Coordinates of C-alpha atoms and ligand atoms in Angstrom, one line a residue:
M291 CA 2.3 1.2 -15.2
K292 CA 2.1 -1.4 -12.4
V293 CA 2.1 -0.5 -8.7
L294 CA 2.3 -3.0 -5.8
F295 CA 1.6 -1.9 -2.2
V296 CA 3.2 -4.1 0.5
C297 CA 2.7 -4.5 4.3
L298 CA 3.0 -7.4 6.7
G299 CA -0.4 -9.1 6.7
N300 CA -2.0 -7.7 3.5
I301 CA -5.2 -7.2 5.4
C302 CA -4.9 -3.7 6.9
R303 CA -2.5 -1.1 5.4
S304 CA -1.7 -2.4 1.9
P305 CA -5.3 -3.2 0.9
T306 CA -6.2 0.2 2.1
A307 CA -3.5 1.7 0.0
E308 CA -4.7 -0.3 -3.0
A309 CA -8.3 0.9 -2.6
V310 CA -7.5 4.5 -1.8
F311 CA -4.9 4.9 -4.6
K312 CA -7.1 3.1 -7.1
R313 CA -9.9 5.6 -6.6
R314 CA -7.7 8.7 -6.3
A315 CA -5.7 7.8 -9.4
A316 CA -9.0 7.2 -11.4
K317 CA -10.3 10.6 -10.2
A318 CA -7.1 12.2 -11.2
G319 CA -7.6 10.8 -14.7
L320 CA -4.6 8.4 -14.6
N321 CA -5.6 5.4 -16.6
N322 CA -3.6 2.3 -17.5
I323 CA -2.4 1.8 -13.9
Q324 CA -2.6 -1.7 -12.5
I325 CA -2.7 -1.7 -8.8
D326 CA -2.3 -4.6 -6.4
S327 CA -1.2 -5.4 -2.8
A328 CA 0.6 -8.2 -1.0
G329 CA 2.0 -9.1 2.4
T330 CA 5.5 -10.2 3.5
G331 CA 3.8 -12.7 5.9
A332 CA 1.7 -15.7 5.0
W333 CA -0.8 -15.8 7.9
H334 CA -3.8 -14.3 6.2
I335 CA -3.4 -15.7 2.6
G336 CA -6.9 -15.7 1.0
N337 CA -8.5 -13.6 3.7
P338 CA -10.5 -10.5 3.0
P339 CA -9.3 -7.1 4.4
D340 CA -9.7 -6.6 8.2
P341 CA -13.3 -5.4 9.1
R342 CA -11.8 -2.5 11.0
S343 CA -10.0 -1.3 7.8
R344 CA -13.1 -1.9 5.8
A345 CA -15.2 0.1 8.2
A346 CA -12.8 3.1 8.2
A347 CA -12.3 3.2 4.5
E348 CA -15.8 2.5 3.4
T349 CA -17.0 5.5 5.5
R350 CA -14.8 7.6 3.2
G351 CA -16.2 5.9 0.1
Y352 CA -13.5 3.5 -0.8
S353 CA -14.2 0.0 -2.0
F354 CA -12.4 -3.2 -1.1
E355 CA -14.2 -5.3 -3.6
G356 CA -12.2 -8.1 -5.0
I357 CA -9.3 -7.7 -2.6
S358 CA -8.0 -10.8 -0.7
A359 CA -4.6 -11.3 0.9
R360 CA -1.7 -12.9 -0.9
K361 CA 2.0 -13.2 -0.1
I362 CA 4.7 -11.3 -2.1
A363 CA 6.4 -13.4 -4.7
V364 CA 9.9 -12.9 -6.1
S365 CA 8.3 -12.6 -9.6
D366 CA 6.5 -9.4 -8.3
F367 CA 9.8 -7.6 -8.7
E368 CA 9.7 -8.4 -12.4
T369 CA 6.0 -7.6 -12.9
F370 CA 5.7 -4.3 -11.0
D371 CA 7.3 -0.9 -11.8
Y372 CA 6.9 0.3 -8.2
V373 CA 6.9 -1.8 -5.0
L374 CA 5.9 0.5 -2.2
A375 CA 6.4 -0.6 1.5
M376 CA 4.3 0.7 4.4
D377 CA 7.1 0.6 7.0
R378 CA 10.9 0.1 7.3
S379 CA 10.5 -3.5 8.5
N380 CA 8.5 -4.3 5.3
L381 CA 11.2 -2.5 3.2
K382 CA 13.9 -4.5 4.9
D383 CA 12.1 -7.8 4.2
L384 CA 11.5 -6.7 0.6
K385 CA 15.2 -5.8 0.0
A386 CA 16.1 -9.3 1.2
L387 CA 13.8 -10.8 -1.4
E388 CA 14.6 -8.5 -4.3
P389 CA 16.6 -10.2 -7.0
A390 CA 19.9 -8.5 -8.0
G391 CA 19.3 -6.1 -10.9
S392 CA 15.5 -6.0 -10.4
P393 CA 13.9 -3.2 -12.4
A394 CA 11.3 -2.4 -9.8
K395 CA 11.5 0.8 -7.9
L396 CA 11.4 -0.2 -4.3
S397 CA 10.8 2.4 -1.6
L398 CA 8.7 3.5 1.3
F399 CA 5.2 4.6 0.1
L400 CA 5.4 7.7 2.4
D401 CA 8.6 8.8 0.5
Y402 CA 5.9 10.3 -1.8
A403 CA 4.0 12.0 1.1
P404 CA 4.4 15.7 1.8
P405 CA 7.9 16.6 3.3
H406 CA 6.6 17.2 6.8
S407 CA 4.9 13.8 7.0
Q408 CA 6.1 10.8 8.9
R409 CA 7.8 8.2 6.7
E410 CA 6.0 5.0 7.9
V411 CA 2.4 3.9 8.0
P412 CA 2.1 2.4 11.5
D413 CA 0.8 -1.1 11.9
P414 CA -2.8 -0.6 13.3
Y415 CA -3.5 -4.3 13.9
Y416 CA -3.2 -4.5 17.7
G417 CA -4.5 -0.9 18.3
G418 CA -7.8 1.0 18.4
P419 CA -9.9 2.6 15.8
Q420 CA -7.8 5.8 15.8
G421 CA -4.9 3.9 14.2
F422 CA -7.1 2.9 11.3
E423 CA -8.1 6.5 10.7
Q424 CA -4.5 7.5 10.8
V425 CA -3.6 4.8 8.2
I426 CA -6.1 6.3 5.8
D427 CA -5.0 9.9 6.4
L428 CA -1.4 9.0 5.7
I429 CA -2.3 6.9 2.6
E430 CA -4.5 9.6 1.1
A431 CA -1.7 12.2 1.4
A432 CA 0.9 9.8 0.0
S433 CA -1.5 8.7 -2.8
D434 CA -1.8 12.3 -4.0
G435 CA 2.0 12.8 -3.8
F436 CA 2.6 9.6 -5.8
I437 CA 0.0 10.7 -8.4
M438 CA 2.0 14.0 -8.8
H439 CA 5.2 12.0 -9.1
L440 CA 3.7 9.8 -11.8
R441 CA 2.5 12.8 -13.7
T442 CA 5.8 14.6 -13.7
S443 CA 8.2 11.6 -14.3
Ligands
4NP157 P1 -1.1 -5.2 8.0 O1 -1.5 -5.4 9.5 O2 0.4 -5.5 7.8 O3 -1.3 -3.7 7.8 O4 -2.0 -6.0 7.2 C1 -1.3 -6.6 10.1 C2 -2.2 -7.7 10.0 C3 -2.0 -8.9 10.6 C4 -0.9 -9.0 11.4 C5 0.0 -8.0 11.6 C6 -0.2 -6.8 10.9 N1 -0.7 -10.3 12.1 O5 0.3 -10.4 12.9 O6 -1.5 -11.2 11.9

C-alpha cells in the first residue's frame, strides 16, 4: 500500500500528514505502508519542512526526519494507491495532472475525517501559530479515519 499526501508547497501540511500518519499507522499495527508527500508547486524543492510545522508537530512527538520538499510527478499516479489532497485547490491541480485511466484513488484527505469535520486543511503559511495547531488537529483525526478505512477495505 502506497499513500501520497499533497499540498501546495510540501513544507507545511503534507509533510505534517506524512509524519502524523506514519506514526499513527505504525501504532495501529498497519505495516507495509509506504508514505510520502509532495507539493503541486516548485518553490520549496529540496527544503526541509517549515520550522513552524516542525515546532507544532514535534511538541506532539512526531518526527520530520528525512523529509524534504519535492514536486508531484505524473508518475506518482502510477506509483501510489492513494493520492490525498489537503484542499480543493490542490485537488483541482491534481485532477489536471492525472493521466486518463490512472489507478490511483484521488481525493481530499479530509474525506476520511469524521463526518462533522471540515473538508479542507487550511493553508497555514501566512498565518499565526494557531493555524499550525489546527493543521495537526485535522490531520490527526483524518489519519485515524483513513486507518479505519484501510482496515475495512
Ligand atoms: P503548504 O504551505 O502547502 O502547506 O506547504 C505553503 C507553503 C509555502 C507556500 C504556500 C503554502 N508558498 O507560497 O511559498
